[in-house]
Amino acid sequence: MQAASTLTYEEKMLRNYVPIFVMLPLGVITVDNVLEDKDKLVKELKELQAAGVDGVMIDVWWGIIESKGPKQYDWTAYRSLFQAVQECGLKLQAIMSFHQCGGNVGDVVTIPLPQWVLDIGESDPDIFYTNLKGNRNPEYLTLGVDNRCLLSGRTAVEIYSDYMKSFRENIADFLETGLIIDIEVGLGPAGELRYPSYPESQGWVFPGIGEFQCYDKYLQADFKEAATAAGHPEWELPDNAGEYNDTPESTEFFKSNGTYLTEKGKFFLTWYSNKLLSHGDQILDEANKAFVGCKLKLAAKVSGIHWWYKADNHAAELTAGYYNLKDRDGYRPIARMLSRHHAILNFTCLEMRDSEQSADAKSAPQELVQQVLSGGWRENIEVAGENALSRYDSTAYNQILLNARPNGINRDSQPKLRMYGVTYLRLSDELLQKTNLNLFKTFVKKMHADQDYCPDPEKYNHHLGPLERSKPEISIEHLLEATKAEDPFPWDKETDMKVSGGLLSNLIGKLFSLFK
């Protein structure tokens, strides 16, 4: 690598470059496996390319690809889509979407799990996540069936593995040309490594604490076995943690000096969050086997659950499976697990500011982002991110820019802290309106440290070699050593690469602050 002193100014600035991707619409491939309006898509892809965007992200839906029956995969429509992206000169991030689309914030189309899976669920509803009342959630298979042979002769992990191997075989030419630069592995609802603790389909509304989702018979049996092995066969799963829209203090479990602080509560929360860690670890190991040798990165997404973050109990994070408290880091063990698979940690809610949130939600998105990204960097992994809600104003863009380079530009070399990439949610007619698109172009340029689009990632120190095999398994004890709480890295107050919007954009930013 060239010594910093011999680099030109442009070459030095390029080391501050953060690539920016744009998510494609959820239903760009229809539920019937058709690329519906290719001409419109190509026109929009060309507009993104002209705006300097590095690439796009696309959900590759299990419910579409394997809909006809076990191991009956049809990749035709996706091949057509990938061809269009390649011809427009963009890179691609592909999500292995093993979850249902529909029932969550921003879901405008419905793509259920494959029908043959739902049919199995008719006779064995315990294959789905279940709450205390017995309500089933068909968004994603419970991790309780990861290693149970209940799905037409296969376990859930085998299904995910076979799907990824089929993707590699059928999309091999696009992998070889370098079109696909990262594979994000869906590990739960909305593609995120979490439990479906706050489903809108079951009546949850912000800022409800959500509910634990471990009452299917398989997870119940697993907990009973774990409690017995720990010398407490009498311990049961919590029955005092409230309902979706409760506040923490109204429950026995989360209130001050509640169950979550007792030996029994801590045992349960450790078990619940550890199950999630091993679920992610096992599926990423299969992903690594499927894609080893390909020139790409693996990634996993963690949800930005920012409400109740300022409360001692962090209730909404706990029900989702993130055992995060003031004195216990619930995210860094995930980063440590990802490090074994050379995987990127993708985090959400990059655009949010505390001042925009309602005070009664005890929400702190800025501190949460700082904590999670710092934990990733401390584990020496790459971190990437996305915005949680569609925003087109300079206030949101400046917050994303701040998180992308928390200590700003380094005009002599690479900045110490820099996100690996940011994916903008999402391509829409609204984004492509003239005023919005012009501001977005400025945002892209600022993400690129005021440099032009750079087609060669090596120039901004993103080396993309063949994916290496996962490192040896990390013991749960070693993963849990990462729960030791540490202060996050310091962030600048504001970005040094500001997007200054017009009056309208500034007004939108102010309105977000007012409606809190």
Short mmCIF file of C-alpha atoms in Angstrom, two decimals:
data_model
loop_
_atom_site.label_atom_id
_atom_site.label_comp_id
_atom_site.label_asym_id
_atom_site.label_seq_id
_atom_site.Cartn_x
_atom_site.Cartn_y
_atom_site.Cartn_z
CA MET A 1 0.00 0.00 0.00
CA GLN A 2 1.23 3.47 -0.90
CA ALA A 3 2.64 5.59 1.91
CA ALA A 4 0.23 8.38 2.83
CA SER A 5 2.88 11.06 2.15
CA THR A 6 3.17 10.09 -1.55
CA LEU A 7 -0.59 10.19 -2.19
CA THR A 8 -2.28 13.02 -4.06
CA TYR A 9 -4.96 15.07 -2.29
CA GLU A 10 -7.70 13.17 -4.17
CA GLU A 11 -6.18 9.82 -3.19
CA LYS A 12 -6.07 10.86 0.46
CA MET A 13 -9.66 12.08 0.38
CA LEU A 14 -10.77 8.83 -1.25
CA ARG A 15 -9.69 7.02 1.91
CA ASN A 16 -12.61 8.79 3.62
CA TYR A 17 -15.09 7.51 1.00
CA VAL A 18 -18.10 5.60 2.33
CA PRO A 19 -20.01 3.75 -0.42
CA ILE A 20 -23.76 4.28 -0.55
CA PHE A 21 -26.35 1.76 -1.70
CA VAL A 22 -30.09 2.12 -2.18
CA MET A 23 -32.67 -0.52 -1.27
CA LEU A 24 -34.92 -1.54 -4.12
CA PRO A 25 -38.72 -1.64 -3.56
CA LEU A 26 -39.92 -4.68 -1.57
CA GLY A 27 -42.12 -5.95 -4.38
CA VAL A 28 -39.76 -5.40 -7.32
CA ILE A 29 -40.15 -9.15 -7.92
CA THR A 30 -43.84 -9.99 -7.46
CA VAL A 31 -45.13 -12.71 -5.17
CA ASP A 32 -45.72 -14.73 -8.39
CA ASN A 33 -41.98 -14.54 -9.17
CA VAL A 34 -42.15 -11.99 -11.99
CA LEU A 35 -39.94 -8.96 -12.60
CA GLU A 36 -42.93 -6.77 -13.33
CA ASP A 37 -41.86 -3.45 -14.80
CA LYS A 38 -38.33 -3.91 -16.03
CA ASP A 39 -38.29 -0.75 -18.17
CA LYS A 40 -39.29 1.46 -15.23
CA LEU A 41 -36.69 -0.27 -13.02
CA VAL A 42 -33.89 0.23 -15.57
CA LYS A 43 -34.81 3.91 -15.92
CA GLU A 44 -34.65 4.32 -12.11
CA LEU A 45 -31.39 2.36 -11.82
CA LYS A 46 -29.85 4.70 -14.39
CA GLU A 47 -31.00 7.70 -12.35
CA LEU A 48 -29.33 6.22 -9.26
CA GLN A 49 -26.16 5.52 -11.20
CA ALA A 50 -26.14 9.12 -12.50
CA ALA A 51 -26.53 10.30 -8.89
CA GLY A 52 -23.23 8.58 -8.03
CA VAL A 53 -24.72 5.72 -6.02
CA ASP A 54 -22.41 2.69 -5.64
CA GLY A 55 -25.04 -0.01 -5.79
CA VAL A 56 -28.42 -1.36 -4.74
CA MET A 57 -29.73 -3.84 -2.17
CA ILE A 58 -32.40 -6.42 -2.93
CA ASP A 59 -34.42 -8.91 -0.86
CA VAL A 60 -34.19 -12.42 -2.30
CA TRP A 61 -37.39 -13.88 -0.87
CA TRP A 62 -37.50 -17.53 0.23
CA GLY A 63 -41.31 -17.32 -0.05
CA ILE A 64 -40.94 -16.58 -3.78
CA ILE A 65 -37.99 -18.77 -4.78
CA GLU A 66 -38.96 -22.07 -3.09
CA SER A 67 -42.72 -21.52 -3.27
CA LYS A 68 -43.56 -24.55 -5.46
CA GLY A 69 -42.29 -27.17 -3.01
CA PRO A 70 -39.22 -28.37 -1.10
CA LYS A 71 -36.04 -27.85 -3.14
CA GLN A 72 -38.01 -26.53 -6.13
CA TYR A 73 -36.13 -23.29 -6.69
CA ASP A 74 -36.87 -20.80 -9.48
CA TRP A 75 -34.28 -18.04 -9.88
CA THR A 76 -35.41 -16.81 -13.34
CA ALA A 77 -36.92 -13.45 -12.33
CA TYR A 78 -33.98 -12.66 -10.06
CA ARG A 79 -31.50 -13.47 -12.85
CA SER A 80 -33.31 -10.97 -15.04
CA LEU A 81 -33.14 -8.36 -12.24
CA PHE A 82 -29.43 -8.99 -11.59
CA GLN A 83 -28.74 -8.61 -15.32
CA ALA A 84 -30.44 -5.20 -15.31
CA VAL A 85 -28.42 -4.04 -12.29
CA GLN A 86 -25.19 -5.22 -13.90
CA GLU A 87 -25.96 -3.46 -17.19
CA CYS A 88 -26.57 -0.21 -15.29
CA GLY A 89 -23.06 -0.39 -13.80
CA LEU A 90 -24.16 -0.80 -10.18
CA LYS A 91 -23.00 -3.27 -7.49
CA LEU A 92 -25.43 -5.47 -5.60
CA GLN A 93 -26.07 -6.40 -1.98
CA ALA A 94 -28.32 -9.49 -1.82
CA ILE A 95 -30.36 -10.37 1.28
CA MET A 96 -31.21 -14.00 1.90
CA SER A 97 -34.73 -13.13 3.11
CA PHE A 98 -36.00 -16.11 5.08
CA HIS A 99 -38.81 -14.06 6.65
CA GLN A 100 -42.28 -13.00 5.60
CA CYS A 101 -42.80 -9.56 4.10
CA GLY A 102 -45.91 -7.93 5.56
CA GLY A 103 -46.95 -6.98 9.07
CA ASN A 104 -44.03 -4.70 9.90
CA VAL A 105 -43.33 -0.96 9.63
CA GLY A 106 -43.07 0.03 5.97
CA ASP A 107 -44.23 -3.32 4.52
CA VAL A 108 -46.30 -2.36 1.47
CA VAL A 109 -46.52 -5.83 -0.07
CA THR A 110 -47.19 -9.28 1.38
CA ILE A 111 -44.85 -12.17 0.64
CA PRO A 112 -45.54 -15.06 3.04
CA LEU A 113 -43.23 -17.99 3.76
CA PRO A 114 -43.53 -20.82 1.20
CA GLN A 115 -47.01 -22.38 1.24
CA TRP A 116 -45.64 -25.89 1.91
CA VAL A 117 -44.03 -24.53 5.10
CA LEU A 118 -47.26 -22.83 6.18
CA ASP A 119 -49.06 -26.17 5.54
CA ILE A 120 -46.69 -27.90 7.99
CA GLY A 121 -47.49 -25.10 10.44
CA GLU A 122 -51.19 -25.98 10.20
CA SER A 123 -50.55 -29.37 11.82
CA ASP A 124 -47.59 -28.21 13.96
CA PRO A 125 -48.07 -24.50 14.82
CA ASP A 126 -45.12 -24.71 17.23
CA ILE A 127 -42.75 -24.28 14.28
CA PHE A 128 -43.54 -20.54 14.62
CA TYR A 129 -42.55 -18.07 17.31
CA THR A 130 -45.22 -17.98 20.02
CA ASN A 131 -46.00 -15.56 22.85
CA LEU A 132 -47.29 -16.34 26.36
CA LYS A 133 -50.93 -16.28 25.22
CA GLY A 134 -50.19 -18.81 22.50
CA ASN A 135 -50.43 -16.39 19.54
CA ARG A 136 -48.32 -17.73 16.66
CA ASN A 137 -46.27 -15.55 14.34
CA PRO A 138 -45.79 -16.93 10.81
CA GLU A 139 -43.17 -14.28 9.94
CA TYR A 140 -40.21 -16.57 10.56
CA LEU A 141 -39.60 -20.09 11.85
CA THR A 142 -38.82 -20.27 15.57
CA LEU A 143 -35.15 -20.91 16.26
CA GLY A 144 -36.53 -23.82 18.32
CA VAL A 145 -36.74 -25.82 15.07
CA ASP A 146 -33.26 -24.90 13.79
CA ASN A 147 -32.05 -28.45 14.35
CA ARG A 148 -35.31 -30.43 14.40
CA CYS A 149 -36.15 -32.50 11.35
CA LEU A 150 -39.76 -31.34 11.02
CA LEU A 151 -39.88 -29.68 7.60
CA SER A 152 -40.39 -32.36 4.93
CA GLY A 153 -37.36 -34.28 6.17
CA ARG A 154 -35.12 -31.26 6.79
CA THR A 155 -34.25 -29.00 9.70
CA ALA A 156 -34.67 -25.22 9.36
CA VAL A 157 -30.89 -24.79 9.20
CA GLU A 158 -30.67 -27.36 6.39
CA ILE A 159 -33.38 -25.48 4.47
CA TYR A 160 -31.49 -22.18 4.77
CA SER A 161 -28.25 -23.91 3.80
CA ASP A 162 -29.74 -25.63 0.73
CA TYR A 163 -31.28 -22.33 -0.39
CA MET A 164 -27.95 -20.49 -0.18
CA LYS A 165 -26.14 -23.30 -2.04
CA SER A 166 -28.78 -23.16 -4.77
CA PHE A 167 -28.32 -19.38 -4.97
CA ARG A 168 -24.58 -19.81 -5.41
CA GLU A 169 -25.02 -22.46 -8.14
CA ASN A 170 -27.68 -20.56 -10.08
CA ILE A 171 -26.20 -17.08 -9.74
CA ALA A 172 -22.57 -18.22 -10.21
CA ASP A 173 -21.92 -16.00 -13.25
CA PHE A 174 -22.96 -12.84 -11.34
CA LEU A 175 -20.75 -13.87 -8.42
CA GLU A 176 -17.80 -14.37 -10.80
CA THR A 177 -18.21 -10.97 -12.50
CA GLY A 178 -18.13 -9.26 -9.08
CA LEU A 179 -21.68 -7.88 -9.30
CA ILE A 180 -22.63 -9.20 -5.85
CA ILE A 181 -20.35 -7.72 -3.21
CA ASP A 182 -22.20 -8.77 -0.11
CA ILE A 183 -24.68 -11.35 1.07
CA GLU A 184 -26.74 -10.33 4.06
CA VAL A 185 -28.08 -13.44 5.78
CA GLY A 186 -31.62 -13.08 7.14
CA LEU A 187 -31.66 -14.35 10.73
CA GLY A 188 -35.15 -13.41 11.93
CA PRO A 189 -38.20 -11.21 11.35
CA ALA A 190 -37.52 -8.27 8.98
CA GLY A 191 -34.25 -10.08 8.21
CA GLU A 192 -32.87 -9.05 11.61
CA LEU A 193 -31.16 -11.16 14.27
CA ARG A 194 -33.95 -10.82 16.86
CA TYR A 195 -37.21 -12.31 18.11
CA PRO A 196 -40.47 -10.91 16.62
CA SER A 197 -41.24 -9.15 19.90
CA TYR A 198 -43.12 -6.15 18.50
CA PRO A 199 -45.41 -7.36 15.67
CA GLU A 200 -47.83 -4.77 14.31
CA SER A 201 -49.89 -7.73 13.03
CA GLN A 202 -50.67 -8.60 16.68
CA GLY A 203 -51.54 -5.06 17.72
CA TRP A 204 -48.18 -3.72 18.89
CA VAL A 205 -47.79 0.07 18.61
CA PHE A 206 -44.76 2.23 19.39
CA PRO A 207 -43.43 2.51 22.12
CA GLY A 208 -44.82 -0.73 23.59
CA ILE A 209 -42.29 -2.93 25.38
CA GLY A 210 -43.15 -5.98 23.28
CA GLU A 211 -43.36 -9.58 24.49
CA PHE A 212 -41.00 -12.52 24.86
CA GLN A 213 -41.44 -15.05 22.03
CA CYS A 214 -40.28 -18.38 23.41
CA TYR A 215 -43.48 -20.21 24.28
CA ASP A 216 -43.54 -22.71 21.39
CA LYS A 217 -43.14 -26.24 22.75
CA TYR A 218 -39.63 -26.60 21.34
CA LEU A 219 -38.20 -23.55 23.09
CA GLN A 220 -40.16 -24.38 26.26
CA ALA A 221 -38.54 -27.83 26.32
CA ASP A 222 -35.12 -26.29 25.68
CA PHE A 223 -35.55 -23.87 28.58
CA LYS A 224 -36.72 -26.64 30.92
CA GLU A 225 -33.64 -28.68 30.03
CA ALA A 226 -31.34 -25.68 30.62
CA ALA A 227 -32.97 -24.81 33.97
CA THR A 228 -32.76 -28.42 35.14
CA ALA A 229 -29.08 -28.63 34.15
CA ALA A 230 -28.51 -25.44 36.18
CA GLY A 231 -30.06 -27.11 39.24
CA HIS A 232 -33.41 -25.31 39.02
CA PRO A 233 -35.96 -27.71 37.50
CA GLU A 234 -38.72 -25.62 39.13
CA TRP A 235 -37.98 -22.50 37.06
CA GLU A 236 -40.52 -21.65 34.38
CA LEU A 237 -40.56 -19.12 31.53
CA PRO A 238 -41.72 -15.62 32.61
CA ASP A 239 -45.47 -15.10 33.04
CA ASN A 240 -45.23 -11.57 34.50
CA ALA A 241 -43.61 -9.56 31.67
CA GLY A 242 -46.78 -7.81 30.50
CA GLU A 243 -48.22 -7.38 27.03
CA TYR A 244 -47.13 -5.74 23.77
CA ASN A 245 -48.17 -2.17 24.59
CA ASP A 246 -47.39 -2.07 28.30
CA THR A 247 -44.85 0.25 29.88
CA PRO A 248 -42.00 -1.39 31.82
CA GLU A 249 -43.11 -0.11 35.23
CA SER A 250 -46.56 -1.66 34.83
CA THR A 251 -45.04 -5.18 34.81
CA GLU A 252 -43.57 -7.28 37.60
CA PHE A 253 -40.73 -8.38 35.35
CA PHE A 254 -39.37 -5.00 34.22
CA LYS A 255 -40.31 -2.66 37.07
CA SER A 256 -37.67 -1.20 39.41
CA ASN A 257 -36.26 -4.16 41.38
CA GLY A 258 -38.32 -6.43 39.11
CA THR A 259 -37.77 -10.06 38.12
CA TYR A 260 -35.16 -9.12 35.48
CA LEU A 261 -32.69 -8.35 38.31
CA THR A 262 -33.18 -11.66 40.17
CA GLU A 263 -31.11 -14.81 39.72
CA LYS A 264 -34.03 -16.46 37.92
CA GLY A 265 -34.59 -13.43 35.67
CA LYS A 266 -30.92 -13.17 34.76
CA PHE A 267 -30.81 -16.89 33.97
CA PHE A 268 -33.79 -16.57 31.64
CA LEU A 269 -32.45 -13.46 29.86
CA THR A 270 -29.05 -15.08 29.39
CA TRP A 271 -30.66 -18.22 27.95
CA TYR A 272 -32.99 -16.19 25.68
CA SER A 273 -30.21 -13.98 24.27
CA ASN A 274 -27.71 -16.87 23.98
CA LYS A 275 -30.21 -18.83 21.85
CA LEU A 276 -30.19 -15.91 19.42
CA LEU A 277 -26.38 -15.81 19.36
CA SER A 278 -26.07 -19.51 18.57
CA HIS A 279 -28.88 -19.26 15.96
CA GLY A 280 -26.98 -16.52 14.13
CA ASP A 281 -23.67 -18.31 14.52
CA GLN A 282 -24.95 -21.59 13.08
CA ILE A 283 -26.68 -20.07 10.04
CA LEU A 284 -23.73 -17.78 9.26
CA ASP A 285 -21.49 -20.86 9.36
CA GLU A 286 -23.73 -22.44 6.70
CA ALA A 287 -23.64 -19.20 4.69
CA ASN A 288 -19.86 -19.18 4.91
CA LYS A 289 -19.71 -22.80 3.64
CA ALA A 290 -22.05 -21.89 0.76
CA PHE A 291 -20.10 -18.80 -0.37
CA VAL A 292 -16.53 -19.61 0.68
CA GLY A 293 -14.11 -18.58 -2.08
CA CYS A 294 -16.49 -15.99 -3.59
CA LYS A 295 -15.25 -12.39 -3.67
CA LEU A 296 -17.84 -10.97 -1.30
CA LYS A 297 -18.55 -10.22 2.35
CA LEU A 298 -21.18 -11.78 4.57
CA ALA A 299 -23.36 -9.49 6.68
CA ALA A 300 -26.01 -9.75 9.38
CA LYS A 301 -28.51 -7.13 10.46
CA VAL A 302 -29.21 -6.04 14.03
CA SER A 303 -32.34 -4.04 14.82
CA GLY A 304 -32.20 -0.50 16.21
CA ILE A 305 -34.54 -0.80 19.20
CA HIS A 306 -34.09 2.67 20.61
CA TRP A 307 -37.23 2.97 22.76
CA TRP A 308 -36.84 2.39 26.53
CA TYR A 309 -33.07 2.62 26.02
CA LYS A 310 -32.91 5.35 28.70
CA ALA A 311 -34.88 3.20 31.18
CA ASP A 312 -32.77 1.01 33.49
CA ASN A 313 -34.59 -2.11 32.25
CA HIS A 314 -34.15 -1.58 28.46
CA ALA A 315 -37.41 -3.58 28.21
CA ALA A 316 -37.96 -3.38 24.44
CA GLU A 317 -34.41 -4.59 23.74
CA LEU A 318 -34.74 -7.46 26.22
CA THR A 319 -37.96 -8.82 24.68
CA ALA A 320 -36.26 -8.71 21.25
CA GLY A 321 -33.36 -10.79 22.57
CA TYR A 322 -30.75 -8.07 23.13
CA TYR A 323 -29.74 -8.48 26.79
CA ASN A 324 -28.43 -4.95 27.05
CA LEU A 325 -28.33 -2.97 30.32
CA LYS A 326 -26.25 -0.10 31.70
CA ASP A 327 -23.73 -2.58 33.10
CA ARG A 328 -24.06 -5.27 30.40
CA ASP A 329 -23.35 -4.84 26.68
CA GLY A 330 -25.89 -6.89 24.72
CA TYR A 331 -24.44 -6.10 21.28
CA ARG A 332 -20.72 -6.64 21.45
CA PRO A 333 -21.10 -10.45 21.88
CA ILE A 334 -23.01 -10.39 18.55
CA ALA A 335 -20.09 -8.50 16.97
CA ARG A 336 -17.66 -11.07 18.42
CA MET A 337 -19.76 -13.91 16.98
CA LEU A 338 -19.77 -12.17 13.57
CA SER A 339 -15.98 -11.80 13.68
CA ARG A 340 -15.65 -15.59 13.41
CA HIS A 341 -17.40 -15.50 10.02
CA HIS A 342 -15.60 -12.38 8.67
CA ALA A 343 -19.06 -10.77 8.62
CA ILE A 344 -20.23 -7.15 8.64
CA LEU A 345 -22.57 -5.92 11.37
CA ASN A 346 -25.38 -3.96 9.69
CA PHE A 347 -27.27 -1.65 12.05
CA THR A 348 -30.38 0.47 11.62
CA CYS A 349 -31.79 3.87 12.71
CA LEU A 350 -28.74 5.87 11.58
CA GLU A 351 -30.87 8.91 10.72
CA MET A 352 -32.59 9.30 14.08
CA ARG A 353 -31.84 11.94 16.69
CA ASP A 354 -32.91 11.89 20.34
CA SER A 355 -34.56 15.31 20.02
CA GLU A 356 -37.01 13.91 17.45
CA GLN A 357 -38.35 11.23 19.79
CA SER A 358 -41.21 11.56 22.26
CA ALA A 359 -39.94 11.92 25.84
CA ASP A 360 -42.26 9.25 27.25
CA ALA A 361 -40.63 6.55 25.08
CA LYS A 362 -37.29 7.09 26.90
CA SER A 363 -35.74 6.72 23.48
CA ALA A 364 -32.05 7.28 22.68
CA PRO A 365 -31.23 6.32 19.10
CA GLN A 366 -27.99 8.34 19.04
CA GLU A 367 -26.52 6.61 22.12
CA LEU A 368 -27.69 3.22 20.83
CA VAL A 369 -25.97 3.72 17.46
CA GLN A 370 -22.80 4.85 19.24
CA GLN A 371 -22.82 1.81 21.51
CA VAL A 372 -23.40 -0.75 18.76
CA LEU A 373 -20.91 0.68 16.25
CA SER A 374 -18.25 1.09 18.97
CA GLY A 375 -18.70 -2.56 19.97
CA GLY A 376 -18.27 -3.65 16.35
CA TRP A 377 -15.10 -1.60 15.90
CA ARG A 378 -13.70 -2.91 19.19
CA GLU A 379 -14.16 -6.45 17.83
CA ASN A 380 -12.28 -5.40 14.67
CA ILE A 381 -15.19 -6.05 12.34
CA GLU A 382 -16.68 -3.83 9.67
CA VAL A 383 -19.91 -2.04 10.54
CA ALA A 384 -22.49 -0.82 8.06
CA GLY A 385 -25.91 0.69 8.49
CA GLU A 386 -29.18 2.02 7.16
CA ASN A 387 -31.88 4.50 8.01
CA ALA A 388 -35.02 3.08 9.66
CA LEU A 389 -37.62 5.41 8.11
CA SER A 390 -37.71 7.15 4.72
CA ARG A 391 -36.41 10.69 5.10
CA TYR A 392 -35.50 13.22 2.42
CA ASP A 393 -34.29 16.14 4.55
CA SER A 394 -30.83 17.50 5.35
CA THR A 395 -31.25 16.93 9.12
CA ALA A 396 -31.55 13.16 8.56
CA TYR A 397 -28.75 13.09 6.00
CA ASN A 398 -26.40 14.98 8.33
CA GLN A 399 -27.07 12.51 11.13
CA ILE A 400 -26.24 9.59 8.80
CA LEU A 401 -23.06 11.39 7.69
CA LEU A 402 -22.04 11.92 11.31
CA ASN A 403 -22.49 8.21 12.08
CA ALA A 404 -20.62 7.22 8.91
CA ARG A 405 -17.51 9.15 10.05
CA PRO A 406 -18.02 9.94 13.79
CA ASN A 407 -14.79 11.97 14.01
CA GLY A 408 -14.98 13.48 10.57
CA ILE A 409 -12.67 13.50 7.57
CA ASN A 410 -8.94 12.78 7.84
CA ARG A 411 -7.24 14.81 5.11
CA ASP A 412 -3.97 12.89 5.42
CA SER A 413 -5.07 9.27 5.56
CA GLN A 414 -7.95 6.97 6.44
CA PRO A 415 -10.12 8.16 9.37
CA LYS A 416 -9.83 5.99 12.48
CA LEU A 417 -13.59 5.45 12.53
CA ARG A 418 -15.44 4.94 9.27
CA MET A 419 -18.48 2.84 8.43
CA TYR A 420 -18.00 0.20 5.74
CA GLY A 421 -21.08 1.35 3.86
CA VAL A 422 -24.55 2.80 4.22
CA THR A 423 -27.72 1.56 2.55
CA TYR A 424 -30.46 4.13 2.03
CA LEU A 425 -34.08 3.06 2.53
CA ARG A 426 -35.47 3.14 -0.15
CA LEU A 427 -35.92 3.70 -3.90
CA SER A 428 -39.32 5.32 -4.51
CA ASP A 429 -41.06 7.83 -6.75
CA GLU A 430 -40.75 10.30 -3.87
CA LEU A 431 -36.95 9.96 -3.73
CA LEU A 432 -36.75 10.61 -7.48
CA GLN A 433 -38.77 13.86 -7.32
CA LYS A 434 -36.50 16.65 -8.50
CA THR A 435 -36.02 18.52 -5.18
CA ASN A 436 -35.54 15.31 -3.20
CA LEU A 437 -33.18 13.82 -5.78
CA ASN A 438 -31.01 16.96 -5.90
CA LEU A 439 -30.56 16.91 -2.13
CA PHE A 440 -29.92 13.15 -2.21
CA LYS A 441 -27.18 13.69 -4.82
CA THR A 442 -25.49 16.15 -2.46
CA PHE A 443 -25.77 13.57 0.33
CA VAL A 444 -24.15 10.92 -1.89
CA LYS A 445 -21.29 13.31 -2.73
CA LYS A 446 -20.73 14.04 0.98
CA MET A 447 -20.73 10.30 1.77
CA HIS A 448 -18.03 10.07 -0.88
CA ALA A 449 -16.02 12.81 0.93
CA ASP A 450 -16.74 15.24 -1.95
CA GLN A 451 -15.07 12.87 -4.43
CA ASP A 452 -16.63 11.50 -7.61
CA TYR A 453 -18.03 7.97 -7.70
CA CYS A 454 -15.13 5.52 -7.43
CA PRO A 455 -15.58 2.13 -9.15
CA ASP A 456 -12.45 0.65 -7.52
CA PRO A 457 -13.02 -0.21 -3.82
CA GLU A 458 -9.27 -0.81 -3.32
CA LYS A 459 -8.80 2.98 -3.63
CA TYR A 460 -10.85 3.51 -0.48
CA ASN A 461 -9.25 0.53 1.32
CA HIS A 462 -12.11 -1.92 0.80
CA HIS A 463 -10.19 -5.02 -0.14
CA LEU A 464 -12.56 -7.71 -1.41
CA GLY A 465 -10.67 -10.99 -1.53
CA PRO A 466 -12.18 -14.49 -1.70
CA LEU A 467 -14.29 -15.25 1.40
CA GLU A 468 -12.25 -17.33 3.83
CA ARG A 469 -13.67 -20.23 5.81
CA SER A 470 -15.11 -19.31 9.24
CA LYS A 471 -12.68 -19.41 12.14
CA PRO A 472 -13.09 -22.06 14.88
CA GLU A 473 -16.20 -21.80 17.03
CA ILE A 474 -16.00 -19.25 19.84
CA SER A 475 -17.09 -20.66 23.19
CA ILE A 476 -20.17 -19.10 24.78
CA GLU A 477 -17.98 -18.11 27.75
CA HIS A 478 -15.66 -16.14 25.46
CA LEU A 479 -18.62 -14.52 23.68
CA LEU A 480 -20.09 -13.47 27.03
CA GLU A 481 -16.82 -11.85 28.11
CA ALA A 482 -17.78 -9.19 25.55
CA THR A 483 -20.77 -8.20 27.72
CA LYS A 484 -18.44 -6.10 29.92
CA ALA A 485 -19.73 -2.54 29.55
CA GLU A 486 -17.33 0.08 28.17
CA ASP A 487 -17.88 3.69 27.20
CA PRO A 488 -18.45 4.12 23.46
CA PHE A 489 -15.95 5.98 21.31
CA PRO A 490 -16.52 9.76 21.33
CA TRP A 491 -18.57 11.22 18.45
CA ASP A 492 -18.25 14.74 17.10
CA LYS A 493 -21.24 16.99 17.77
CA GLU A 494 -21.97 17.34 14.07
CA THR A 495 -20.57 16.14 10.75
CA ASP A 496 -17.88 18.13 8.93
CA MET A 497 -19.49 17.12 5.61
CA LYS A 498 -22.84 18.84 5.97
CA VAL A 499 -25.68 18.69 3.50
CA SER A 500 -27.41 22.05 3.62
CA GLY A 501 -30.96 21.70 2.39
CA GLY A 502 -33.29 24.44 1.27
CA LEU A 503 -35.98 25.95 3.46
CA LEU A 504 -38.33 23.02 2.88
CA SER A 505 -35.76 20.43 3.96
CA ASN A 506 -34.91 22.40 7.10
CA LEU A 507 -38.61 22.71 7.88
CA ILE A 508 -39.09 18.93 7.59
CA GLY A 509 -36.21 18.39 10.02
CA LYS A 510 -37.77 20.84 12.48
CA LEU A 511 -41.19 19.18 12.18
CA PHE A 512 -39.62 15.82 13.12
CA SER A 513 -38.31 17.48 16.28
CA LEU A 514 -41.67 19.06 17.09
CA PHE A 515 -43.72 15.88 16.85
CA LYS A 516 -42.04 14.27 19.81
#
